[in-house]
Each structure stands twice: as C-alpha cells, then as structure tokens.
Amino acid sequence: MTSPPAIVILGVGALDTARRVQALYHGAKVHGLQGRVSEADVAYAELGEHLRELYASGTPIVALCAAGIVIRCVAPLLSNKGAEPPVLAVAEDGSAVVPLLGGLSGVNVMAREIATALDVPPAITTSGELRFGACVLNPPEGYALASLDQGKRFVSDLLAGEATRIEGDAPWLDDVQLPRADDARRTIRVTPLAWSGATDELVIHPRSVVVVVDANVTGDALHERLLEAARAQGLAAPSLAVLLAPASRLGDPALREAADALQVALRFAADSDGASNAADMLRQTLRVPHAPFDAGTSIAFAAAHGPLDPATVGRARGKLSVIGLGPGDASLMAPAARAALTQATDILGYETYVKMAGPFRTDQRVHGTDNREEMQRARHAFELASAGRHVAMVSSGDPGVFAMAAAVLEALDEAQADAHYATWSAVELEIVPGVSAAFATAAQAGAPLGHDFCVLSLSDNLKPWDVIETRLRHAAEADLVMAFYNPISRARPWQLDKALDIVRDFRAPSTVVVLGRDIGRPGATLKTTTLAELKSGDVDMRTMVIVGSSATRAFRAAEDGREWVYTPRWYE
Ligand code: SAH
C-alpha cells in the first residue's frame, strides 16, 4: 500500500470505528461529511464525488457505510483498467469488514488487518485466498510477479488440484497452505532471472539487482541500453532495484530519467572509494552478500540474495523541497506538498509551521526551530540535503511569498564562490507552491482580487520604510487592490497607521476593506469594514488586510444574509 487509506464516514455514529481503523495506518485521515461530522480530519461535500476523486488518485478507501453505496459511487470508474486501489466497506459499528476492490493491491491484507483490530472475521471472497490463506499473486513489497496472466493460470491449476514446488527464497509463502510436493510438475520460482515463458512455472522476481554505470555511460535512451544489458545477462527488468552511479554524476539528468523509466532507486557511490570501473564500484558499495554478473567495465550487475533496500546502497542525491502548506487547513495543501512531506527524511522550518505540517513518522527528523534567521535555516537545509537527505522546508501559504523560497535561492546563489557549491548545486531542488494568505482570505470574502491587485509586506525588517511608503503611494494612486502581509507586530506598532494614512490620501473613506485572521485555521475570523472605520487595533500579525480599489463593492445575498465582496472584472 503506497499511501495511507482515507477513512470515509457519513455520520458521527461511525466515528468510533473510524478512529480504531485510523490507529492501524500511519498518516490515515478520517473524512467526514461536511455539516454532519465536525470532528473529522478532512471535510468533504458530496460522498460520490469524494469517493471517485480518492479512487482516481489511487488512495485506498475504507468507507464506513453500506457496500452498495460504495459500489454505486465508484462504478463509473471501474471499466477503466488503471491501477486499482484497495476499497473496503466496513459496517459503522465495526461488525463487518468487506473487501470490495483492489485484489492485487492488497485489499485482503487490509481486510484482515482491520478485521483483526475490530475483532470480527473479514468477509474474504477471493477463492485462491480462501484456499491458500494469502494471495500468491500479490507477493509482498520487494517482489514482483513476472506475468499476471500466467499467474492466474497457475493459481487455477493449483485450485484444480496440482501441487507445486518452490525454488528460491519465498519466506512469505511459509505460512501459506499451498499444496506442496517435491516432485510436483508445477514450480514457483523466485529468481531475478527472466521468465522463460514455460507455462508450468510461476516466476516471482525479487527486487534484488543493482545495475551500476561508470562515469562514461550516458546519452539518450539510457534506460533502454541498461535494459538491453540486463536482458543480455538473462535478468528480468522487474528485478532491478537500484541504479548506482559515481557521485561525480549526482546532477546528471540522464541518470534520473533512466532510473524513473526503470522504476528503480537512483543511488551514488562515494568518489572517495576510488573505484576505477563499474565492477569495482559495485564491490565497494554493495555491502550485502551478492552475486556479480559478468558484464562490461562500464555497466555491471549484481544480485543480492533477496529484496534490496536501496537505502543500504551508496547514498541518495539529496533533495530539497521548499513547500507551501497553504493557510493551514489540510484540504488547501497541494498534493505535491503533501507528497514531499511524506517522502522527506528531514522537516525544517519555523516551529508553528512544522506543527501545522505534522504529524510525522518516527523515522522522520524534525528540525523545528524558533530561529528566525532565515539564511541560516536555508544553509542548514542545503547541508542536510547535500549529505543525501530529503529535506522538506516548510512555509505557510506559498513559499515564494515573503517566505523561505527566496532565502533558499539566495543561499545557493551566494554559495557560488564557496568550495561546497558543487555539492549544494547537485542537490535536487524543487519549489512547491501553496495557497497564499491573500488568496485564502480573498476566497473567504468573495473575489476582492478579481481585478488588478498588488501584494505588499508592511514589514520594514528587511527593507527601508521609505521604500514601503513610495510603493504604497504608487499602488494607491494606481487604484490597485492591495493585500498587506505582515501588517503589524509588537516590534512594528506604528507602521500600519502610517500606511493607512497614505492610502487615505488617495482612496475614499467608503473603500471596502477585508480583514482575514487565521484563515484556514481554528478560530478563523473574517470581517468586512471600510477604510474610514479601520483601526490598527483590529489588526495583528496573523491578519491579512485587503484594501479594495474604487471599484470594489460589498453586498448581502438575500437568502442567508451573508456578505460578499468582489472587484468587478470591468473598469469604468
Ligand atoms: N508565505 C505566506 C506569507 C508569510 S508573511 C503566505 O504566502 O501566505 C506572514 C503574514 O501573512 C502574516 O503576517 C499575515 O499577514 C499573513 N498570513 C499568513 N497566514 C495567514 C492566515 N492563515 N490568515 C491570515 N493571514 C495570514
């Protein structure tokens, strides 16, 4: 199972059972119907649409409702032959666990886990599973089936009464009640070698093979050449676990492409090992017992005795993901940011935001810091990443808006003159955007940023106050809607009043102003006022101030009396 399951409930009656299921899966969230379940971790508006979205994104689903409802909801997506996540229906009171979909992605394993926790028998309906206790066609992580079609034929042979031998190491089959016989005509073969096509065997590949390239192997379609070389050795592509290269090639995009195409981990051998060719590098880097395959000096292969943990081979390139968490609410975080948080080995950032991004696994290192020295934090991130760690640097909102992304790039730019530049610039750097406070606040209020606007930070910590005044004057004069970040703080008590004085020189007292405080966080407040009534006492450092243009207007919707603010798309 790749991502933690979404535990979906329709009412509070299911909450107890949902929490018991949640406790089984790290990172799992309880999704509750908006307006009916306020205690859920994630709110959704409509069950069918939500289940389809989860299903399409490959998220395992545990739905605490009738099986029929779940089936009807995802039915439109079922003819699609894509990867199928596990989908289970669980009775609200925990009395039944029914695996529905995802036989090849572990739904029965999940059904057993959940049923055990709820102390009921799982409703397993797969015939091979019933007979053999586990699905032979669903080997555990680290193993891959050579051919699913052949696998299905093989299992039906066993169900029809054939016995099988097992060749190779298949520890997970020890507990399975397979009909075994040493002289059986059928064989389950666990090997990195390619399947010959023989119909009397089921071939399962351990992901045990390291392919190593030296400094000279590069060029287009590298993965095809590596596959060809593997084939020439009789090795099956799914057996490949790791592509190993010298550290001098850390930033080489051809390697990244080849590793992605082969779906293997990309690892690097330290240059200091002084290996002169690929085979040497293998010998020195692969610290588990392995069998070398005869290959050229530029490309070599070795197979470990079982599935290989890539983390034990050499080191990773190192990655720095500078991510935006959005305003706070988990549903407003981009999936790419969530993915970076899940994959990261190290999480770095200002304490409040690190807390917002959590919880984290025990194998993830959290470097929460109250250190406001952003450049220092940026350098720390590069140091960790250039040692092979995957660092997630977190900011609230968008990381490029008055936040860490610019500090990170500045640190890298400044390092150009330094000796460690080569290792820092080899780090894979990505910036993942987020929903900035101005956008989150605007959406709550309506569409005050519906026409030309600007964003300004009122903090004079890093820029002279007269620059701020000049910009304010120009923006006010240009009749731009203005979003103020960092409007006020204990250390900067007078700046906001000064800023408002400048704006009042250009804008009417009736100008609409929106104040959003802690938007997307617990206790959020939204207030609409006017430039005349706005007092700096209404604003603190957790507030977003949006000052409308001359065209910005507010009105109340007749039905619920709710006030909306917008800036029309046209101009007079
Ligand atoms: N990178 C952040 C902004 C950091 S500057 C982003 O893109 O949102 C910090 C300022 O942003 C705060 O002083 C406040 O003005 C505003 N802010 C950040 N989060 C907010 C929230 N949830 N609600 C309202 N304003 C917020």
XYZ file of C-alpha atoms and ligand atoms in Angstrom:
598
model
C 0.000 0.000 0.000
C 1.553 3.249 -1.087
C -0.482 5.970 0.603
C -2.430 5.747 3.877
C -6.138 4.992 3.453
C -8.897 7.577 3.536
C -11.431 6.506 6.162
C -14.702 7.904 4.942
C -17.722 8.351 7.195
C -21.185 9.835 6.727
C -22.163 10.493 10.318
C -20.817 10.737 13.873
C -22.139 7.234 14.606
C -19.207 5.842 12.637
C -16.562 7.953 14.333
C -15.551 5.402 16.971
C -14.996 2.625 14.463
C -13.247 5.066 12.135
C -10.743 6.051 14.821
C -9.992 2.394 15.555
C -9.224 1.799 11.858
C -7.221 5.024 11.730
C -4.963 3.822 14.538
C -3.777 0.998 12.264
C -2.394 3.178 9.482
C 0.113 5.922 9.968
C -0.999 9.162 8.369
C -4.549 7.935 7.733
C -7.224 10.626 7.946
C -10.909 10.408 8.773
C -13.000 12.114 6.100
C -16.384 13.316 7.311
C -19.403 14.712 5.516
C -19.423 18.486 5.837
C -22.063 19.774 8.208
C -22.689 16.338 9.723
C -19.322 15.402 11.222
C -17.353 18.265 12.646
C -14.761 16.062 14.376
C -13.324 14.611 11.133
C -9.789 15.412 9.924
C -10.918 16.215 6.396
C -14.323 17.509 5.332
C -15.956 16.575 2.035
C -19.096 17.975 0.431
C -20.530 15.060 -1.528
C -19.865 11.361 -0.971
C -19.962 10.098 -4.579
C -17.692 12.769 -5.925
C -15.293 12.408 -2.998
C -15.014 8.628 -3.337
C -14.398 8.945 -7.068
C -11.676 11.513 -6.513
C -9.969 9.298 -3.928
C -10.287 6.260 -6.171
C -8.919 8.082 -9.235
C -5.924 9.302 -7.257
C -5.152 5.729 -6.172
C -5.924 6.373 -2.498
C -7.020 3.268 -0.561
C -10.581 3.727 0.690
C -12.180 2.405 3.860
C -15.818 3.520 3.682
C -17.925 3.122 6.804
C -21.214 2.660 5.034
C -23.200 0.134 3.031
C -21.199 -1.781 0.413
C -23.876 -0.973 -2.158
C -23.398 2.768 -1.719
C -19.657 2.462 -2.224
C -20.083 0.290 -5.310
C -22.555 2.671 -6.894
C -20.274 5.640 -6.190
C -17.142 4.242 -7.832
C -18.943 2.209 -10.518
C -18.427 4.791 -13.296
C -14.652 4.400 -12.896
C -14.446 0.625 -12.855
C -14.192 -0.132 -16.568
C -11.025 1.910 -16.565
C -8.135 -0.541 -16.427
C -5.801 1.675 -14.380
C -4.246 0.677 -11.076
C -6.988 -0.173 -8.611
C -6.554 0.973 -5.004
C -7.969 -1.189 -2.216
C -11.613 -0.326 -1.485
C -13.362 -1.740 1.589
C -16.757 -1.292 3.124
C -16.860 -1.515 6.916
C -20.078 -1.555 8.948
C -20.468 1.615 11.043
C -20.486 -0.396 14.245
C -17.415 -2.390 13.169
C -19.338 -5.667 12.861
C -18.406 -6.396 9.221
C -15.346 -5.833 7.025
C -15.927 -6.351 3.308
C -13.071 -6.050 0.798
C -14.626 -4.843 -2.469
C -11.898 -3.896 -4.934
C -8.134 -3.959 -5.251
C -7.384 -7.684 -5.012
C -3.947 -7.064 -6.468
C -3.135 -4.058 -4.378
C -3.644 -5.722 -1.027
C -7.320 -5.257 -0.177
C -7.476 -8.663 1.515
C -4.427 -7.889 3.601
C -6.123 -4.690 4.758
C -9.393 -6.541 5.367
C -7.553 -8.967 7.648
C -5.754 -6.157 9.490
C -8.944 -4.172 10.054
C -10.998 -7.238 10.942
C -8.384 -8.299 13.487
C -8.459 -4.859 15.091
C -12.272 -4.898 15.195
C -12.326 -8.492 16.363
C -14.576 -9.834 13.594
C -13.885 -12.278 10.732
C -13.170 -10.495 7.415
C -15.548 -11.256 4.530
C -12.851 -12.604 2.163
C -14.354 -13.852 -1.074
C -11.293 -14.497 -3.280
C -11.107 -18.245 -3.958
C -7.301 -18.513 -4.096
C -7.086 -16.573 -0.874
C -9.623 -18.753 0.877
C -7.794 -21.884 -0.023
C -4.230 -20.695 0.419
C -4.636 -18.075 3.108
C -2.891 -15.359 1.102
C -2.851 -14.304 -2.469
C 0.030 -15.935 -4.317
C -0.472 -13.324 -6.993
C 0.105 -10.488 -4.575
C 3.648 -11.025 -3.308
C 4.824 -8.668 -0.568
C 6.773 -5.500 -1.176
C 10.147 -6.200 -2.715
C 8.811 -8.900 -5.038
C 7.082 -8.661 -8.401
C 5.166 -11.166 -10.451
C 6.704 -11.897 -13.893
C 3.308 -12.248 -15.559
C -0.129 -11.728 -14.064
C -1.865 -13.756 -16.793
C 0.452 -16.683 -16.240
C -0.054 -16.249 -12.503
C -3.814 -16.565 -12.872
C -3.418 -19.735 -14.961
C -1.020 -21.115 -12.381
C -3.349 -20.467 -9.441
C -6.282 -22.070 -11.250
C -4.078 -25.132 -11.875
C -3.421 -25.304 -8.137
C -7.111 -24.873 -7.389
C -7.773 -27.730 -9.829
C -5.567 -29.998 -7.766
C -1.980 -29.530 -8.990
C 0.818 -29.346 -6.409
C 3.860 -27.085 -6.623
C 7.487 -26.945 -5.666
C 9.145 -23.739 -4.525
C 12.574 -22.804 -5.834
C 14.358 -19.843 -4.349
C 13.613 -17.832 -1.257
C 9.934 -17.076 -0.692
C 9.703 -16.618 3.079
C 6.165 -15.206 2.933
C 4.889 -18.457 1.414
C 5.946 -20.394 4.514
C 2.636 -19.586 6.204
C 0.562 -20.298 3.137
C -1.269 -23.599 2.878
C -0.072 -24.334 -0.655
C -0.289 -27.913 -1.950
C 3.445 -28.625 -1.990
C 5.305 -31.657 -3.302
C 8.983 -32.056 -4.123
C 8.156 -33.911 -7.301
C 5.375 -31.539 -8.371
C 5.085 -30.662 -12.031
C 4.477 -27.018 -11.158
C 7.162 -24.714 -9.780
C 7.070 -21.356 -8.059
C 10.439 -19.885 -8.909
C 11.792 -16.881 -7.054
C 14.614 -15.504 -9.154
C 15.992 -12.321 -10.674
C 16.327 -14.188 -13.966
C 13.732 -13.585 -16.658
C 10.799 -15.968 -17.079
C 11.382 -18.378 -19.944
C 7.702 -18.491 -20.865
C 7.272 -22.033 -19.528
C 3.616 -22.491 -18.525
C 4.317 -24.866 -15.649
C 6.000 -22.238 -13.517
C 5.101 -19.095 -11.653
C 8.037 -16.726 -11.651
C 8.358 -14.093 -8.942
C 11.204 -11.605 -9.128
C 12.830 -10.259 -6.000
C 13.863 -6.643 -6.467
C 17.434 -7.582 -5.768
C 19.576 -6.359 -8.640
C 21.885 -3.368 -8.701
C 22.914 -2.028 -12.063
C 25.954 0.178 -11.922
C 27.232 2.572 -14.554
C 30.564 4.351 -14.576
C 31.231 7.980 -15.455
C 31.173 7.301 -19.193
C 27.799 5.688 -19.669
C 25.362 8.375 -20.677
C 23.327 9.642 -23.603
C 19.740 9.349 -24.756
C 17.624 6.322 -24.043
C 19.998 5.201 -21.337
C 17.293 3.082 -19.761
C 16.909 1.100 -22.975
C 20.597 0.355 -23.064
C 20.505 -0.736 -19.451
C 17.514 -2.966 -20.111
C 19.305 -4.467 -23.072
C 22.383 -5.108 -20.963
C 20.184 -6.701 -18.279
C 18.475 -8.874 -20.868
C 21.847 -9.977 -22.192
C 22.596 -11.212 -18.673
C 19.290 -13.067 -18.549
C 17.975 -10.650 -15.885
C 14.326 -9.568 -15.722
C 13.526 -5.853 -15.663
C 11.323 -6.058 -12.511
C 14.318 -7.496 -10.632
C 16.173 -4.214 -10.934
C 16.151 -2.330 -7.644
C 18.894 0.236 -7.831
C 20.790 2.231 -10.426
C 24.184 3.078 -8.960
C 26.485 5.748 -10.394
C 29.582 7.621 -9.277
C 28.941 10.710 -7.131
C 30.576 12.846 -9.828
C 27.303 12.368 -11.730
C 24.964 13.492 -8.929
C 23.140 16.092 -11.009
C 23.082 14.168 -14.310
C 19.505 14.299 -15.690
C 20.113 11.274 -17.961
C 20.510 9.106 -14.867
C 17.347 10.473 -13.258
C 15.384 9.763 -16.441
C 16.803 6.252 -16.706
C 16.035 5.469 -13.045
C 12.470 6.798 -13.407
C 11.913 4.833 -16.608
C 13.215 1.670 -14.946
C 11.307 2.471 -11.729
C 14.418 1.907 -9.655
C 16.087 3.942 -6.927
C 18.990 6.121 -8.032
C 21.965 5.911 -5.677
C 25.522 7.146 -5.771
C 28.844 5.666 -4.808
C 31.192 8.000 -2.980
C 34.013 9.142 -5.246
C 36.423 8.720 -2.390
C 36.084 4.980 -2.766
C 38.422 5.422 -5.722
C 36.724 2.776 -7.793
C 38.158 2.642 -11.280
C 35.313 0.905 -13.046
C 31.737 -0.221 -12.608
C 32.548 -3.645 -11.210
C 34.934 -2.114 -8.641
C 32.299 0.364 -7.608
C 29.850 -2.442 -7.032
C 32.285 -4.395 -4.943
C 32.992 -1.398 -2.766
C 29.490 -0.011 -2.411
C 27.259 -3.034 -2.175
C 27.768 -4.171 1.370
C 25.450 -7.161 1.300
C 26.338 -10.633 0.023
C 25.709 -10.643 -3.687
C 26.467 -12.457 -6.902
C 28.226 -10.363 -9.539
C 27.169 -10.851 -13.112
C 29.736 -10.815 -15.815
C 29.383 -7.550 -17.694
C 31.479 -4.870 -19.288
C 33.563 -2.421 -17.322
C 31.081 0.421 -17.842
C 27.855 -1.383 -16.953
C 27.786 -4.129 -14.352
C 25.122 -6.014 -12.417
C 24.957 -7.720 -9.075
C 22.095 -9.539 -7.403
C 21.649 -9.638 -3.645
C 20.183 -12.780 -2.140
C 16.828 -11.159 -1.565
C 14.999 -7.847 -1.992
C 17.385 -4.994 -1.589
C 16.724 -1.912 0.497
C 18.040 0.858 -1.773
C 18.903 2.905 1.306
C 21.696 0.424 2.043
C 23.407 1.016 -1.303
C 25.635 4.092 -1.534
C 23.811 7.355 -0.929
C 20.949 9.352 -2.415
C 21.440 12.500 -4.463
C 19.777 14.584 -1.808
C 16.719 16.698 -2.346
C 15.396 19.961 -1.011
C 11.649 20.560 -1.383
C 10.651 24.070 -0.432
C 6.942 23.731 0.108
C 3.946 25.886 0.903
C 1.455 24.449 3.377
C -1.354 26.767 2.348
C -3.092 28.804 5.065
C -3.498 25.860 7.463
C -6.433 23.673 6.510
C -5.089 20.343 5.212
C -7.534 20.372 2.327
C -5.902 23.518 0.985
C -2.444 21.933 0.769
C -1.350 20.908 -2.724
C -0.966 17.129 -3.140
C 2.608 17.765 -4.334
C 3.407 19.405 -0.988
C 1.768 16.525 0.884
C 3.869 14.081 -1.167
C 7.075 15.945 -0.321
C 6.158 15.846 3.389
C 5.550 12.111 3.178
C 8.808 11.401 1.367
C 11.022 13.754 3.342
C 13.590 12.381 5.767
C 14.007 15.784 7.418
C 11.496 18.543 8.034
C 12.752 22.030 8.596
C 11.022 25.262 9.412
C 9.623 27.654 11.907
C 8.109 25.723 14.836
C 4.494 26.814 14.253
C 4.540 25.706 10.626
C 6.307 22.435 11.345
C 3.500 21.668 13.808
C 0.945 22.571 11.162
C 2.595 20.174 8.701
C 2.695 17.193 11.096
C 2.271 14.616 12.458
C 5.422 12.903 11.254
C 6.685 9.348 11.386
C 9.278 8.405 13.955
C 11.821 7.842 11.161
C 11.474 11.459 10.050
C 13.722 14.015 11.700
C 12.021 17.237 12.633
C 14.217 20.290 12.996
C 11.658 22.698 14.401
C 13.344 25.919 15.276
C 12.388 29.270 16.635
C 15.344 30.628 14.822
C 14.089 33.481 12.700
C 17.412 33.715 10.907
C 16.188 32.574 7.529
C 19.525 32.471 5.697
C 20.959 30.233 8.375
C 18.000 27.899 8.062
C 18.407 27.838 4.271
C 22.079 26.885 4.583
C 21.233 24.194 7.085
C 18.772 22.752 4.562
C 21.474 22.563 1.889
C 23.911 20.944 4.279
C 21.430 18.189 5.114
C 20.348 17.693 1.502
C 23.873 17.585 0.132
C 24.581 14.734 2.527
C 21.871 12.732 0.759
C 18.837 13.581 2.915
C 15.453 14.620 1.521
C 14.651 17.865 3.260
C 11.210 19.466 3.272
C 11.461 23.139 4.135
C 8.037 24.377 5.154
C 6.440 27.802 4.883
C 2.832 28.758 5.428
C 0.878 29.865 2.381
C 3.141 29.983 -0.626
C 6.880 29.537 -0.057
C 7.678 32.193 -2.640
C 5.561 34.906 -0.996
C 7.502 36.605 1.821
C 8.831 33.190 2.830
C 11.629 30.648 2.534
C 11.959 30.022 -1.220
C 13.777 33.293 -1.887
C 16.090 32.727 1.101
C 16.940 29.250 -0.183
C 17.798 30.552 -3.653
C 19.765 33.414 -2.159
C 21.803 30.958 -0.091
C 22.541 28.883 -3.181
C 23.398 31.927 -5.266
C 25.715 33.278 -2.553
C 27.454 29.916 -2.219
C 28.744 30.053 -5.799
C 32.061 31.374 -4.626
C 32.451 28.688 -1.972
C 34.038 25.279 -2.064
C 30.806 23.486 -1.126
C 28.948 24.940 -4.109
C 29.423 21.790 -6.201
C 27.689 19.620 -3.597
C 24.937 22.181 -2.908
C 24.153 22.730 -6.572
C 23.961 18.955 -7.121
C 21.026 18.820 -4.697
C 17.699 18.280 -6.433
C 15.831 21.459 -5.640
C 12.084 21.913 -6.050
C 9.732 24.680 -5.023
C 6.146 23.544 -4.449
C 3.585 26.372 -4.469
C 0.837 26.837 -1.940
C -2.325 28.868 -1.421
C -1.067 32.214 -0.169
C -2.888 34.021 2.677
C -4.140 36.733 0.300
C -5.846 34.136 -1.893
C -7.258 32.154 1.001
C -8.660 35.352 2.565
C -9.966 36.647 -0.767
C -11.824 33.378 -1.368
C -13.481 33.619 2.052
C -14.628 37.156 1.333
C -15.639 36.536 -2.272
C -13.403 37.906 -5.022
C -11.796 41.168 -3.881
C -8.745 40.341 -6.051
C -10.953 39.948 -9.117
C -9.138 42.707 -10.952
C -5.617 44.193 -10.855
C -4.057 43.981 -7.436
C -0.716 44.056 -5.678
C 0.696 42.456 -2.553
C 2.894 44.377 -0.139
C 4.632 43.427 3.053
C 4.471 46.206 5.591
C 7.458 44.825 7.437
C 10.446 47.119 7.420
C 12.729 44.468 8.871
C 14.454 43.813 5.574
C 13.502 46.869 3.523
C 13.672 50.582 4.325
C 10.390 52.186 5.392
C 10.625 54.864 2.713
C 10.547 52.161 0.018
C 7.316 50.915 1.553
C 5.856 54.413 1.598
C 6.755 55.026 -2.041
C 5.201 51.746 -3.124
C 2.072 52.396 -1.091
C 1.656 55.793 -2.687
C 2.061 54.458 -6.198
C -0.210 51.494 -5.621
C -2.860 53.664 -4.004
C -2.651 56.194 -6.786
C -2.890 53.432 -9.406
C -6.133 52.295 -7.745
C -4.823 48.746 -7.312
C -6.476 46.486 -4.768
C -3.816 45.982 -2.084
C -3.142 42.945 0.069
C -0.984 43.712 3.115
C 1.129 40.919 4.570
C 2.915 41.422 7.911
C 0.655 44.416 8.638
C 1.704 44.959 12.240
C 3.623 43.384 15.107
C 4.727 44.249 18.608
C 8.078 45.385 17.238
C 6.395 47.387 14.466
C 3.463 49.134 16.159
C 3.118 52.379 14.146
C 3.730 51.265 10.586
C 0.154 50.223 9.787
C -1.357 53.563 10.828
C 1.218 55.351 8.753
C 0.424 53.126 5.775
C -3.320 53.726 6.148
C -2.755 57.495 6.277
C -1.037 57.278 2.908
C -3.798 55.150 1.417
C -6.489 57.552 2.767
C -4.881 60.346 0.754
C -5.943 58.512 -2.399
C -8.959 56.373 -1.543
C -12.479 57.297 -0.391
C -13.424 56.642 3.268
C -16.068 54.201 1.995
C -13.422 51.930 0.359
C -14.127 48.313 1.246
C -11.555 46.613 3.486
C -11.408 42.901 4.275
C -9.668 41.560 7.374
C -8.951 37.830 7.474
C -7.429 36.434 10.656
C -6.088 32.878 10.966
C -7.876 31.978 7.759
C -7.941 28.203 7.273
C -7.010 27.677 10.927
C -9.046 27.048 14.054
C -10.814 30.216 15.234
C -10.634 31.920 11.837
C -12.404 35.265 11.587
C -13.369 37.334 8.608
C -14.504 40.931 8.810
C -15.550 43.464 6.230
C -15.167 47.129 7.092
C -14.294 50.417 5.410
C -11.153 52.456 5.169
C -12.746 55.109 7.408
C -13.608 52.642 10.160
C -10.462 50.522 10.028
C -8.346 50.852 13.170
C -4.914 49.322 13.619
C -6.273 47.739 16.815
C -8.442 45.456 14.634
C -5.297 44.007 13.075
C -2.492 41.788 14.351
C 0.364 39.820 12.831
C -1.955 36.906 11.958
C -4.221 39.147 9.911
C -4.396 39.690 6.169
C -5.570 43.162 5.197
C -7.131 43.591 1.771
C -7.878 47.203 0.829
C -10.280 47.434 -2.101
C -9.950 49.662 -5.151
C -12.518 52.326 -6.039
C -14.473 49.590 -7.858
C -14.520 47.010 -5.043
C -18.010 46.519 -3.617
C -19.795 44.593 -0.914
C -23.368 43.278 -0.931
C -25.536 40.931 1.074
C -27.030 37.831 -0.524
C -30.764 37.917 0.202
C -31.123 34.229 1.120
C -28.693 33.880 4.010
C -27.755 37.489 4.583
C -24.119 36.649 4.039
C -21.922 39.475 2.823
C -19.851 39.100 -0.335
C -17.023 41.356 -1.501
C -15.824 41.495 -5.078
C -13.941 43.650 -7.522
C -15.644 43.536 -10.904
C -13.721 42.382 -13.968
C -14.509 45.538 -15.884
C -13.458 49.100 -15.278
C -15.289 52.346 -15.759
N 4.146 32.778 2.831
C 2.970 33.283 3.488
C 3.109 34.691 3.997
C 4.122 34.866 5.065
S 4.155 36.509 5.684
C 1.802 33.169 2.525
O 2.010 33.005 1.314
O 0.663 33.255 2.987
C 3.147 36.348 7.125
C 1.890 37.171 7.000
O 0.976 36.512 6.151
C 1.154 37.365 8.282
O 1.656 38.477 8.994
C -0.276 37.613 7.819
O -0.409 38.929 7.363
C -0.348 36.713 6.607
N -0.922 35.397 6.915
C -0.285 34.215 6.883
N -1.132 33.200 7.174
C -2.347 33.769 7.377
C -3.648 33.249 7.687
N -3.842 31.936 7.831
N -4.675 34.122 7.811
C -4.477 35.432 7.626
N -3.270 35.972 7.324
C -2.223 35.163 7.207
